[in-house]
PDB file of C-alpha atoms in Angstrom:
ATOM      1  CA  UNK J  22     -36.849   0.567  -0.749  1.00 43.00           C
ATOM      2  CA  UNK J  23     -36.227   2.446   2.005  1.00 42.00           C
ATOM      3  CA  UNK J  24     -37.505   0.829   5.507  1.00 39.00           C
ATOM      4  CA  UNK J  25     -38.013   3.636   7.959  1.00 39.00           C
ATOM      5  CA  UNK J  26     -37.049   2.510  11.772  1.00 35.00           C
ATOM      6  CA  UNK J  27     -39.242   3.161  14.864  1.00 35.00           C
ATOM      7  CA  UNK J  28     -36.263   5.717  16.374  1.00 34.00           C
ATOM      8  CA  UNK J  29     -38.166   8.920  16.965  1.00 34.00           C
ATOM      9  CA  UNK J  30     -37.077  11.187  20.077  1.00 35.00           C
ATOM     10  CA  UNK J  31     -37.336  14.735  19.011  1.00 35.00           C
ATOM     11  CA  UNK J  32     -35.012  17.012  16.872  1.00 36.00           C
ATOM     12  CA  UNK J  33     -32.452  17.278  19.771  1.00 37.00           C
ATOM     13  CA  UNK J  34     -31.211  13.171  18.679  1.00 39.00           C
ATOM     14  CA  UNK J  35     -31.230  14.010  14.967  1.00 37.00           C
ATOM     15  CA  UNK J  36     -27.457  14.496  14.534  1.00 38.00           C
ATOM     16  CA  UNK J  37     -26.819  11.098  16.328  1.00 42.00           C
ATOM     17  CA  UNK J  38     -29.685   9.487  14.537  1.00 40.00           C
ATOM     18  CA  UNK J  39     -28.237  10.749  10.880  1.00 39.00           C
ATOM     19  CA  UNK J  40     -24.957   9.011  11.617  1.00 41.00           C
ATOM     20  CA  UNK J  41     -26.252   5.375  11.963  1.00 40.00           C
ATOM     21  CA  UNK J  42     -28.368   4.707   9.095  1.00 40.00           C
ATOM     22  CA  UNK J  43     -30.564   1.797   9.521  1.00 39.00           C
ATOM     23  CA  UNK J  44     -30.029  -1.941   8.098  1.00 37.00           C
ATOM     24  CA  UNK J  45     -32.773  -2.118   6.059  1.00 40.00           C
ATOM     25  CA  UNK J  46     -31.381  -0.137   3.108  1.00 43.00           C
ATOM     26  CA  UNK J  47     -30.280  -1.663  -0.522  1.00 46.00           C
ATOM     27  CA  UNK J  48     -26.743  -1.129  -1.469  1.00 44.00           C
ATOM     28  CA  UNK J  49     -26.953   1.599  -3.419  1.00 45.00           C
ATOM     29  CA  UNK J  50     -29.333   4.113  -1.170  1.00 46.00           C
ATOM     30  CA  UNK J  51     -27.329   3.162   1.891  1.00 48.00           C
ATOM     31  CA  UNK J  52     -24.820   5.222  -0.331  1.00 48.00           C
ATOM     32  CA  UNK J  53     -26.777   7.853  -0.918  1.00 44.00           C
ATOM     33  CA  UNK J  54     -27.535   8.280   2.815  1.00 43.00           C
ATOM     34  CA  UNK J  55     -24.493   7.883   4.528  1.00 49.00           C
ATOM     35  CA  UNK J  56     -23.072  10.663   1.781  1.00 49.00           C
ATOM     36  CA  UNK J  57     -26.398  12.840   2.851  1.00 46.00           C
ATOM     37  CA  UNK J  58     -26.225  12.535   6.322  1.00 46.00           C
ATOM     38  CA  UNK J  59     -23.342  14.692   7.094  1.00 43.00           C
ATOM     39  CA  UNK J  60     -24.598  17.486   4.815  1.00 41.00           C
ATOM     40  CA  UNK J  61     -27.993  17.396   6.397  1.00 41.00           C
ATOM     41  CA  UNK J  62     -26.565  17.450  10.111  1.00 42.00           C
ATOM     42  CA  UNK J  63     -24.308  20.623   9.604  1.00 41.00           C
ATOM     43  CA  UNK J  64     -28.028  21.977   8.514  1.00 41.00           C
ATOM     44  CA  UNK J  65     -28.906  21.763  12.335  1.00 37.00           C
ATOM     45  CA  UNK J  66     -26.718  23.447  15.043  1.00 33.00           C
ATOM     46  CA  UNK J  67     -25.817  20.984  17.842  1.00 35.00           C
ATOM     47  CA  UNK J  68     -28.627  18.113  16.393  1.00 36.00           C
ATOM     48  CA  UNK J  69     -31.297  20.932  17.135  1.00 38.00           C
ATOM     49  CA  UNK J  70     -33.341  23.608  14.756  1.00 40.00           C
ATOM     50  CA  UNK J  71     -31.877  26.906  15.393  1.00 39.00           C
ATOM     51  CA  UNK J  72     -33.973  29.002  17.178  1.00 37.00           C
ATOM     52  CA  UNK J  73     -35.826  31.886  15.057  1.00 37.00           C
ATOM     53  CA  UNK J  74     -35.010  35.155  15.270  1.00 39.00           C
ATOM     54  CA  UNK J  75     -37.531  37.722  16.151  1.00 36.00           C
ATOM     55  CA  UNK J  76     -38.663  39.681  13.261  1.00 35.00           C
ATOM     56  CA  UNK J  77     -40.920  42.937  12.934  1.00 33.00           C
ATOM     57  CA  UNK J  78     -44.278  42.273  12.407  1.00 35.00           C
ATOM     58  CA  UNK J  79     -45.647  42.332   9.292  1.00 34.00           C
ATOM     59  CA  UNK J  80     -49.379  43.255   8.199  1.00 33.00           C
ATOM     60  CA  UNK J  81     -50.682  40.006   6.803  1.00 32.00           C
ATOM     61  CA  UNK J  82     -51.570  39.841   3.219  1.00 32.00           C
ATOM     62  CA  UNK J  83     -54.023  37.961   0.399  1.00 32.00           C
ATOM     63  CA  UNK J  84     -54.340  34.034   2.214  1.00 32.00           C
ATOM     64  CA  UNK J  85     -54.386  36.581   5.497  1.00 30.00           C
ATOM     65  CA  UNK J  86     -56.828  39.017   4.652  1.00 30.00           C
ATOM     66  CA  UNK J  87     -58.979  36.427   3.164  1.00 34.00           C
ATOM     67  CA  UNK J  88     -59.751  34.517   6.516  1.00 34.00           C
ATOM     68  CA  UNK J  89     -61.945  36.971   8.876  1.00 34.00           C
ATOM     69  CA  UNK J  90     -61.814  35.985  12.810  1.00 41.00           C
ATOM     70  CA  UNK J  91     -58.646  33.563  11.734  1.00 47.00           C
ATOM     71  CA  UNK J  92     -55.122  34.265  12.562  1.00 50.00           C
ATOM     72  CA  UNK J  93     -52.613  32.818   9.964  1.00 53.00           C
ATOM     73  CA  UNK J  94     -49.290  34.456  10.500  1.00 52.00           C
ATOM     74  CA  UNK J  95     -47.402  36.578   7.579  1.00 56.00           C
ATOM     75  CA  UNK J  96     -44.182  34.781   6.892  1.00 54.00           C
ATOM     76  CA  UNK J  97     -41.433  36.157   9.198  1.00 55.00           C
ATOM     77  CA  UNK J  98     -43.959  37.127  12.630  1.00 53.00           C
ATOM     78  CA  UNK J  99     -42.155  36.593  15.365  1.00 49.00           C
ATOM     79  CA  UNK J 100     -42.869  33.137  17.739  1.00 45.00           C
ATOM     80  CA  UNK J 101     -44.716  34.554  20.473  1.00 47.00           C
ATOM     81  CA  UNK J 102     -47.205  35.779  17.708  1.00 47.00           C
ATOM     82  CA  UNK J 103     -47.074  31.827  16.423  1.00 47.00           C
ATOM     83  CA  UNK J 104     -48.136  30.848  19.682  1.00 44.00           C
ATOM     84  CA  UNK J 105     -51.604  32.504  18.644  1.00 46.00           C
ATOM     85  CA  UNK J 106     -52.389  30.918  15.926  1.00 55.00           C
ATOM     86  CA  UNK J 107     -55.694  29.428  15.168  1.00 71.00           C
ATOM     87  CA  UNK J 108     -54.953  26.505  12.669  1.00 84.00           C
ATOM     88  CA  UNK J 109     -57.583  23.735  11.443  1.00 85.00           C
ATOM     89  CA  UNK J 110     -54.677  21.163  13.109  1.00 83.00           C
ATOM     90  CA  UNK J 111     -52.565  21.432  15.451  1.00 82.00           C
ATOM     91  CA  UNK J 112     -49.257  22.702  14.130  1.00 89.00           C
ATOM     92  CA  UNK J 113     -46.197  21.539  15.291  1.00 87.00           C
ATOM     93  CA  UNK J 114     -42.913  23.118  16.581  1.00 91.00           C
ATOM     94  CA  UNK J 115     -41.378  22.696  12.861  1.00 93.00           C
ATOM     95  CA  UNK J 116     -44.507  24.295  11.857  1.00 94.00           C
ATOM     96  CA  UNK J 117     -44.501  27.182  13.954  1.00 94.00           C
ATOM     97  CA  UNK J 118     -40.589  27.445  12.738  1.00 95.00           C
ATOM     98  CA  UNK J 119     -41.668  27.343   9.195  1.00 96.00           C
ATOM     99  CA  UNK J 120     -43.876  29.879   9.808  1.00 95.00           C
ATOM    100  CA  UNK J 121     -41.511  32.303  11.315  1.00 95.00           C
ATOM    101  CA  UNK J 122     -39.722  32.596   7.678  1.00 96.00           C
ATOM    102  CA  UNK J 123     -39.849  34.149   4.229  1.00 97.00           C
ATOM    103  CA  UNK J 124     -39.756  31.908   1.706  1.00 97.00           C
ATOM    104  CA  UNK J 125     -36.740  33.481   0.918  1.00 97.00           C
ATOM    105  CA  UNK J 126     -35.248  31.976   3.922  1.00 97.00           C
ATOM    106  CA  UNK J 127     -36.696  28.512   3.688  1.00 98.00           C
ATOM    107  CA  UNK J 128     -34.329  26.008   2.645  1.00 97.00           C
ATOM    108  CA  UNK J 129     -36.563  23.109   0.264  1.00 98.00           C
ATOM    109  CA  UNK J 130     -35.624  19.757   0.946  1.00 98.00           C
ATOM    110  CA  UNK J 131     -33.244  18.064  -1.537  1.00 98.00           C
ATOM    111  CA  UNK J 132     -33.198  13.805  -2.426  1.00 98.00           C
ATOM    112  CA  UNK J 133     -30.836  13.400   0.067  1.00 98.00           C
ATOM    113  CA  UNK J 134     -31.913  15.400   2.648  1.00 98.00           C
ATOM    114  CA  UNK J 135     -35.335  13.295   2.203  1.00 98.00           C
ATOM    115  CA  UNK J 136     -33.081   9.658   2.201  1.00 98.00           C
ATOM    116  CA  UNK J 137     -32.157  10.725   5.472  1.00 97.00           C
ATOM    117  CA  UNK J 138     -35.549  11.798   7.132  1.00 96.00           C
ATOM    118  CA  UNK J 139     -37.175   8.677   6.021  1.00 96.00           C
ATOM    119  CA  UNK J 140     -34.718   6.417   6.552  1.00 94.00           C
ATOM    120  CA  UNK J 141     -35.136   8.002  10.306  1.00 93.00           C
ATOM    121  CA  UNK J 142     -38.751   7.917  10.252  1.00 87.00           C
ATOM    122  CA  UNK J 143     -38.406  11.514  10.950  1.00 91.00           C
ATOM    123  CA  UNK J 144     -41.464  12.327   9.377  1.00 88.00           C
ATOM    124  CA  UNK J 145     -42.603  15.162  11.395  1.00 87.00           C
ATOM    125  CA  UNK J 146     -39.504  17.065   9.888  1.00 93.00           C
ATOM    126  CA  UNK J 147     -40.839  17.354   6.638  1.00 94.00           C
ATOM    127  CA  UNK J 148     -41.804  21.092   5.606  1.00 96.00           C
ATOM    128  CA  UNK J 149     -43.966  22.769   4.005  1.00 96.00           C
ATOM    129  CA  UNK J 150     -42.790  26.394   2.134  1.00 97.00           C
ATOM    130  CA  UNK J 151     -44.073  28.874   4.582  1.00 97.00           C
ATOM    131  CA  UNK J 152     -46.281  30.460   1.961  1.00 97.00           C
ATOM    132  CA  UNK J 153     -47.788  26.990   0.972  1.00 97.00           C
ATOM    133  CA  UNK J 154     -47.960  26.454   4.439  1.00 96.00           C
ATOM    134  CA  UNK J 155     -50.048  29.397   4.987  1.00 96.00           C
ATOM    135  CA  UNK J 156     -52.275  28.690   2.186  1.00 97.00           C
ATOM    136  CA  UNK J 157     -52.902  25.460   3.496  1.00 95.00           C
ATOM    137  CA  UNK J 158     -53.893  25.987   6.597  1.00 95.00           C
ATOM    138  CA  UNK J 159     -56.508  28.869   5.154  1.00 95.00           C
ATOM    139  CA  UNK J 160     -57.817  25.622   2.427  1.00 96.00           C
ATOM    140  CA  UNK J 161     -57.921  23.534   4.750  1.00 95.00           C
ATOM    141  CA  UNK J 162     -60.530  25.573   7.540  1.00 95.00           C
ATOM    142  CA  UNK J 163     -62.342  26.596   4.324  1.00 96.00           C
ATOM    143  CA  UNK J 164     -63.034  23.408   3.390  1.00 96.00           C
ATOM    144  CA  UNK J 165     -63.723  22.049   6.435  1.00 95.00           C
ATOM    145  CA  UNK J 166     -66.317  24.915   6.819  1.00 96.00           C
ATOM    146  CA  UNK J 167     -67.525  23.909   3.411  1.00 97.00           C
ATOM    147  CA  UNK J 168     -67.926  19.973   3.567  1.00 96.00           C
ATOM    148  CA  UNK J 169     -67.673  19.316   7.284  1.00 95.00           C
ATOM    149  CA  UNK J 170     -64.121  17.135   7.151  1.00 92.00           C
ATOM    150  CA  UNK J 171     -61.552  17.185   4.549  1.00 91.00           C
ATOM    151  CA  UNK J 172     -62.716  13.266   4.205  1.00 92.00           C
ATOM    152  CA  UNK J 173     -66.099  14.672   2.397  1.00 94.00           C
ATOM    153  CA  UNK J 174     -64.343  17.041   0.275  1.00 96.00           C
ATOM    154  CA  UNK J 175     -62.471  13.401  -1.260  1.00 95.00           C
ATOM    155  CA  UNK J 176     -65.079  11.921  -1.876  1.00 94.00           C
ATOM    156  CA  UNK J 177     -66.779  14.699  -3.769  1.00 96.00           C
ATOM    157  CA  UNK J 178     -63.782  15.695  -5.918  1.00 96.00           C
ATOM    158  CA  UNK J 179     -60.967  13.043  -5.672  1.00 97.00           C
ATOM    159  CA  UNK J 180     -61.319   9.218  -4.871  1.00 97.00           C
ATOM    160  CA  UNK J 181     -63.116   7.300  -7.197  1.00 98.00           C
ATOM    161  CA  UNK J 182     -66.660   7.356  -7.497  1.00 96.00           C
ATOM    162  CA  UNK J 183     -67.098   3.849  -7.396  1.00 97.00           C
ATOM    163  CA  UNK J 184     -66.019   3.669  -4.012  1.00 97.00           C
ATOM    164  CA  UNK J 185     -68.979   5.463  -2.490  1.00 95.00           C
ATOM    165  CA  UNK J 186     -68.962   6.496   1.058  1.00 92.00           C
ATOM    166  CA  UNK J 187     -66.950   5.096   4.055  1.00 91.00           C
ATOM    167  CA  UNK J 188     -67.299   2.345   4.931  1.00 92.00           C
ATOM    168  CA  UNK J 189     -65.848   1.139   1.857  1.00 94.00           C
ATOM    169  CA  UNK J 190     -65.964  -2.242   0.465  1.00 96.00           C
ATOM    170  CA  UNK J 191     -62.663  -3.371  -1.361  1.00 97.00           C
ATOM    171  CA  UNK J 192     -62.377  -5.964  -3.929  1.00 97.00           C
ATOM    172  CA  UNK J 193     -59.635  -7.263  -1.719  1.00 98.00           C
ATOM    173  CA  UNK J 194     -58.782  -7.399   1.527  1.00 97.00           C
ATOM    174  CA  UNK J 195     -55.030  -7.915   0.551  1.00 97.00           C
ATOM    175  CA  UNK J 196     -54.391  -3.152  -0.140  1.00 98.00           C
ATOM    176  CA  UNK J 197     -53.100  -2.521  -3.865  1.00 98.00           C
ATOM    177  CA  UNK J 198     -53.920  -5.962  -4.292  1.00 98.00           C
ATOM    178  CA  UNK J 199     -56.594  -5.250  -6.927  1.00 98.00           C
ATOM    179  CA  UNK J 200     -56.647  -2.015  -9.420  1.00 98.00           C
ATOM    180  CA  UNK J 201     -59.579  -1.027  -8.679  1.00 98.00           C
ATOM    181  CA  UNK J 202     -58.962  -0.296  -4.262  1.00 98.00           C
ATOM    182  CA  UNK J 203     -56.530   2.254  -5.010  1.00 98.00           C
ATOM    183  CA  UNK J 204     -56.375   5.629  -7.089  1.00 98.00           C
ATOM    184  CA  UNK J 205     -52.618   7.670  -7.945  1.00 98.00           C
ATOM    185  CA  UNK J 206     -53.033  10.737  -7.640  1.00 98.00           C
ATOM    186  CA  UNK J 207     -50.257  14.053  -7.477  1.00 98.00           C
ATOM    187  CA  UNK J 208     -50.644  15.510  -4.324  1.00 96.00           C
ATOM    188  CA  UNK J 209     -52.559  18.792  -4.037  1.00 95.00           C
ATOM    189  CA  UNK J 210     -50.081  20.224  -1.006  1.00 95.00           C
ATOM    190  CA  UNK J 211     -46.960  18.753  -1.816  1.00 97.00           C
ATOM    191  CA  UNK J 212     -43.857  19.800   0.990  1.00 97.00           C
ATOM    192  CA  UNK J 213     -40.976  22.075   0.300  1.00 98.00           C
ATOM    193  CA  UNK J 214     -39.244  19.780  -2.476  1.00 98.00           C
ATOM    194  CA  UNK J 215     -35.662  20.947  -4.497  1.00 98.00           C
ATOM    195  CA  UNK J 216     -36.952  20.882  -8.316  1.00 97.00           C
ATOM    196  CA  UNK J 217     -37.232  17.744 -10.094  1.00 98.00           C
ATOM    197  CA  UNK J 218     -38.814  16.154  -7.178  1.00 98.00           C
ATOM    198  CA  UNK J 219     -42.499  15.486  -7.311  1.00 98.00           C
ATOM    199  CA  UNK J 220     -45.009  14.263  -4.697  1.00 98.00           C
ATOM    200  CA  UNK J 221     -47.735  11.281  -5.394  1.00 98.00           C
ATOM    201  CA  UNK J 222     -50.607  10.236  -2.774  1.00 97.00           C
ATOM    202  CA  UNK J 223     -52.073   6.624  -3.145  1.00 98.00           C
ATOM    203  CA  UNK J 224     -55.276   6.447  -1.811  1.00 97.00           C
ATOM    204  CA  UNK J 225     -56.452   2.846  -0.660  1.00 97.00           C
ATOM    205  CA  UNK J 226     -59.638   1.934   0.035  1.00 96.00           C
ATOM    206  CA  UNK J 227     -58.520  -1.433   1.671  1.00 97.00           C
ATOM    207  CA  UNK J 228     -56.966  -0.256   5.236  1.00 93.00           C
ATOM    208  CA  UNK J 229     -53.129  -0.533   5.863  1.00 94.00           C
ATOM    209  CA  UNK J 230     -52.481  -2.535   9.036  1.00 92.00           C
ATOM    210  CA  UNK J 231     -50.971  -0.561  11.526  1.00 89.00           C
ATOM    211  CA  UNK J 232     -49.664  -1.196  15.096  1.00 86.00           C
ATOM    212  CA  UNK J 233     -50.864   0.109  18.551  1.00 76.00           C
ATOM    213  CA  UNK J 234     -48.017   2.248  19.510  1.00 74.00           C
ATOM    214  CA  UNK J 235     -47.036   5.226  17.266  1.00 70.00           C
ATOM    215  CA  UNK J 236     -49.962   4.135  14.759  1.00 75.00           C
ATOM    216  CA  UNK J 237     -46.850   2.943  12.273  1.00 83.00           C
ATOM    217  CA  UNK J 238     -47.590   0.028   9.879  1.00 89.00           C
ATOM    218  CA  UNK J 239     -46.651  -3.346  10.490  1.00 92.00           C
ATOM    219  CA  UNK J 240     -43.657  -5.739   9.201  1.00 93.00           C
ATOM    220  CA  UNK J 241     -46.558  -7.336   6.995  1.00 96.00           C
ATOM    221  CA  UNK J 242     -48.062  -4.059   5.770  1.00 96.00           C
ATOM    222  CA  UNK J 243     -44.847  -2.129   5.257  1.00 95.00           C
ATOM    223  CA  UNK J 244     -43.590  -5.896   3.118  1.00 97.00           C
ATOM    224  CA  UNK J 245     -46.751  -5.403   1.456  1.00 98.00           C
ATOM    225  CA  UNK J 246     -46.710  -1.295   0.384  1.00 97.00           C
ATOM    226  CA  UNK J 247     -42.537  -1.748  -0.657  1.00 98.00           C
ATOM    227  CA  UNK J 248     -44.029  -4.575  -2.920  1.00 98.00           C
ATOM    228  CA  UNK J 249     -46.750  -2.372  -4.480  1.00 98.00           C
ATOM    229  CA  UNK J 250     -44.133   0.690  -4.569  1.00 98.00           C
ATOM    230  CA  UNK J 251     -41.407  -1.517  -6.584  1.00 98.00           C
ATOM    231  CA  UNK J 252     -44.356  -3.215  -9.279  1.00 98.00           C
ATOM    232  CA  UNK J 253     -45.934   0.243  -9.655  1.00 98.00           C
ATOM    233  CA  UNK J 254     -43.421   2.769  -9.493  1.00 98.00           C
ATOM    234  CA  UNK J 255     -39.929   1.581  -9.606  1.00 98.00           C
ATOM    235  CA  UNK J 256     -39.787  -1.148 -12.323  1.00 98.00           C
ATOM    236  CA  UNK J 257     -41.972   1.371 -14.588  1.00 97.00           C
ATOM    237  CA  UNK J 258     -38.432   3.300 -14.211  1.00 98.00           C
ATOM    238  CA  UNK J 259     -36.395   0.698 -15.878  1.00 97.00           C
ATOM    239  CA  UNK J 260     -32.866  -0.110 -14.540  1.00 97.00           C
ATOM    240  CA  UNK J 261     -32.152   2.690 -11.927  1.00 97.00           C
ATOM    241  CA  UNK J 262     -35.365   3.181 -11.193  1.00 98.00           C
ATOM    242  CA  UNK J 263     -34.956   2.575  -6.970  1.00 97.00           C
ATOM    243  CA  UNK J 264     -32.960   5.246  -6.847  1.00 97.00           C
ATOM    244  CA  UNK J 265     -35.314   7.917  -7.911  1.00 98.00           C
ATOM    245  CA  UNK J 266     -38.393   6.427  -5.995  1.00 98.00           C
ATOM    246  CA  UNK J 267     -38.455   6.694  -1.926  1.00 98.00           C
ATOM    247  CA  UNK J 268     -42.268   6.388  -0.278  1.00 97.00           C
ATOM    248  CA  UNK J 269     -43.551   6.960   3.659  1.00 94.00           C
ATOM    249  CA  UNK J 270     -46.761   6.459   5.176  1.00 92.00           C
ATOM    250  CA  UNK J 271     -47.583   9.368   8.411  1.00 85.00           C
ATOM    251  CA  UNK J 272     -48.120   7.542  11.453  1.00 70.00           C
ATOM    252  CA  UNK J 273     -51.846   7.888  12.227  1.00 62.00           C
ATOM    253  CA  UNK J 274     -50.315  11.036  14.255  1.00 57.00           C
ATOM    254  CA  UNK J 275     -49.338  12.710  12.102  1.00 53.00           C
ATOM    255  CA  UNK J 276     -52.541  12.347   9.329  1.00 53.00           C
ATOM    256  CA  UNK J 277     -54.580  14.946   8.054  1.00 55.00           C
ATOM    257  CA  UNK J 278     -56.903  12.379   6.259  1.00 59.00           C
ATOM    258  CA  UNK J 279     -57.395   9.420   8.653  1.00 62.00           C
ATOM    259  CA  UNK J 280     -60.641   7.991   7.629  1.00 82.00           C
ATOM    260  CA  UNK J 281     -58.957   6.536   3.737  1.00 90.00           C
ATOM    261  CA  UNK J 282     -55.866   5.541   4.440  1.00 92.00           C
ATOM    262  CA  UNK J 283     -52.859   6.674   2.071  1.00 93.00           C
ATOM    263  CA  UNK J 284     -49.288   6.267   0.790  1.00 96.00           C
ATOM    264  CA  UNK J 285     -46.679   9.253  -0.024  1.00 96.00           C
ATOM    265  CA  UNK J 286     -44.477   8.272  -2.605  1.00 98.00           C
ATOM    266  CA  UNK J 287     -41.346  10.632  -3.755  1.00 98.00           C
ATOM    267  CA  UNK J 288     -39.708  10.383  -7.097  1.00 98.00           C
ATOM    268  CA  UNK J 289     -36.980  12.607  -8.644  1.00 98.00           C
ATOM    269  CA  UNK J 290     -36.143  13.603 -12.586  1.00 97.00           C
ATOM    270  CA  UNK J 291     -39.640  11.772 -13.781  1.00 98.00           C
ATOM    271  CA  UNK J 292     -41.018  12.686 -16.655  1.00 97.00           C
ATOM    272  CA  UNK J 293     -44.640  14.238 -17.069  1.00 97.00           C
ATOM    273  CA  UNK J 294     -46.052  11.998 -19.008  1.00 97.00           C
ATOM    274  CA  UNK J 295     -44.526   8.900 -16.795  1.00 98.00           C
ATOM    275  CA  UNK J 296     -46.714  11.141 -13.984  1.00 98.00           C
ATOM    276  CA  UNK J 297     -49.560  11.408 -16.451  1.00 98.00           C
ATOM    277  CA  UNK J 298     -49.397   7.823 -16.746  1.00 98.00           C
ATOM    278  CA  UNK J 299     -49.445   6.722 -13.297  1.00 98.00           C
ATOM    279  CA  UNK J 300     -52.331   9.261 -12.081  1.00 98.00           C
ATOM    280  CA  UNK J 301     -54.913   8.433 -14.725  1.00 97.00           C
ATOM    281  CA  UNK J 302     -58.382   7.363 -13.856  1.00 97.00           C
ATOM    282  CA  UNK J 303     -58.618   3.946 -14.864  1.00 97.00           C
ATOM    283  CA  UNK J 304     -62.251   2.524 -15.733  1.00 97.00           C
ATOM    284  CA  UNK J 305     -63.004   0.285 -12.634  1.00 97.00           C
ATOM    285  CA  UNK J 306     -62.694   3.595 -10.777  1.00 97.00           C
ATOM    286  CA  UNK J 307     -65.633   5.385 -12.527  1.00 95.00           C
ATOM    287  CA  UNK J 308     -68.841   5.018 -10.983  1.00 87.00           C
TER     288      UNK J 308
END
C-alpha cells in the first residue's frame, strides 16, 4: 500500500516533492508514480497553482439562492469575491481556487494523479468539483443548523445503531480488529475523481492512534489500517488487486468529522456489486 511521508510545505515544493517518490512503495505502484509524477507536475506552472483569472461576476443560482444571509460563490466569481465567503469550515487556498472555476474548467483527478498526492501526503490538494463543492458547503451549514454538528447527523442516519452515542465502546481496542467497530460505507461527497474511480469512508468506532504534530497516524496505526486495507479490500480483488486500491486518512487538520474517526479508501474499475458487497450492513451493526 501506499505509505504517505510527513513532507508537507505548501504547493510551491510540489514539483520537487513529485520527483522523489518515497521508499515505502511496492514495486509495482512505485511504477505507477514515478510514470505519474511528471504528468502531474507539468499540471502546475513552476511547482505552484496558477493563479485564477478574474472572471465577471455571475448571479448565483439554485445551491445559491437556496441559502438566505449565506454567501456561496457561483462557479467562476472572481477571488476577491472568494475572500467573502461565509463557509461552515474554513476553506482553503485550493478551495477558494476551486471555487473560482466552471466545472467546465476543473480538471478531475485521475489514478495517477492521486498515486502521487498520497504518496506526498499532499492531502490538502485533493478537490472537490466546484459545483459539488458548492453544494457541500450549502449541506453542510444546513445540517449543522439542523442537528447541531455533522457528528449528530451520523449517528442519526449513518453509523450503526448499535454503536449509540460518543463515547463509544468498541469490542476491541485493537480498530478493524472486530466486524462489528467499523461500518463501509460510499462516501456521500466524494472529490473530483476521473470515471471508474470510486470513493469509500470506513468509519471506526475504536480511535486511530495519531501523533502530536500534524495529527497524522502513527507507524503502529498506519501498520495496522494497510493491514485492514489489504484483508478487506485488496485480496477481495484477486491477483492485481493493490493496484486498483490506494487509502489516506486527513490529518486531524484537515477533518470535517473529528469526533468518529475514519479511513478514505480509493479504488479504480470495481464493480458495483464488489461495492455493494463491501458497504452492506452486517447484523452486529443493527441495534
Amino acid at each position: 500500500m501506499l505509505r504517505p511521508t510527513h513532507n508537507i510545505k505548501g504547493l510551491h515544493l510540489l514539483r520537487q516533492r513529485l520527483s522523489t517518490p518515497g521508499p515505502s512503495l511496492a514495486p509495482a505502484q512505485r511504477a505507477i508514480v514515478e510514470q505519474a509524477s511528471a504528468s502531474f507536475a507539468r499540471r502546475f506552472s513552476g511547482g505552484t497553482l496558477k493563479k485564477p483569472q478574474r472572471q465577471p461576476h455571475h448571479r448565483g443560482k439554485g445551491a445559491t439562492r437556496d441559502l438566505p444571509g449565506k454567501h456561496i460563490p457561483a462557479m467562476g466569481e472572481n477571488t476577491d469575491t472568494l475572500a467573502q465567503v461565509d463557509a461552515p469550515f474554513p476553506l482553503t487556498e485550493v478551495d477558494k481556487w476551486v471555487l473560482s472555476q466552471t466545472d467546465e474548467e476543473f480538471k478531475c483527478h485521475d489514478w495517477d494523479e492521486l498515486c502521487v498526492i498520497l504518496q506526498n501526503n499532499d492531502l490538502h490538494l485533493l478537490k472537490r468539483k466546484p459545483s459539488d463543492l458548492r453544494r457541500y458547503i450549502k449541506w453542510t451549514t444546513e445540517t449543522k443548523a439542523e442537528y447541531g454538528n455533522i457528528t449528530n447527523f451520523l449517528i442519526t442516519h449513518r453509523l450503526p445503531k448499535a454503536w449509540g452515542k460518543p463515547p463509544f465502546t468498541p469490542a476491541s481496542s485493537i480498530p478493524f480488529e472486530n466486524p462489528s467497530d467499523y461500518r463501509v460505507l460510499m462516501n456521500d461527497w466524494p472529490y473530483g475523481f476521473a470515471p471508474g474511480i470510486s470513493h469509500i469512508v470506513v468509519w471506526t468506532r475504536t480511535p486511530i492512534a495519531t501523533d502530536d504534530t500534524v495529527g497524522d497516524m502513527t507507524h503502529q496505526s498506519r501498520k495496522i489500517v494497510a493491514d485492514f486495507i489489504k484483508r478487506f479490500f485488496v485480496d477481495r480483488l484477486g491477483p492485481g488487486g493493490e493496484k486498483k486500491v490506494i487509502w489516506f486518512k486527513n490529518w486531524v487538520a484537515l477533518q470535517s468529522v473529528r469526533t468518529v474517526d475514519h479511513v478514505h479508501v480509493l479504488v479504480r474499475d470495481v464493480e458495483p456489486q464488489v461495492l455493494e458487497e463491501w458497504s452492506r450492513e452486517l447484523e452486529c451493526h443493527k441495534a
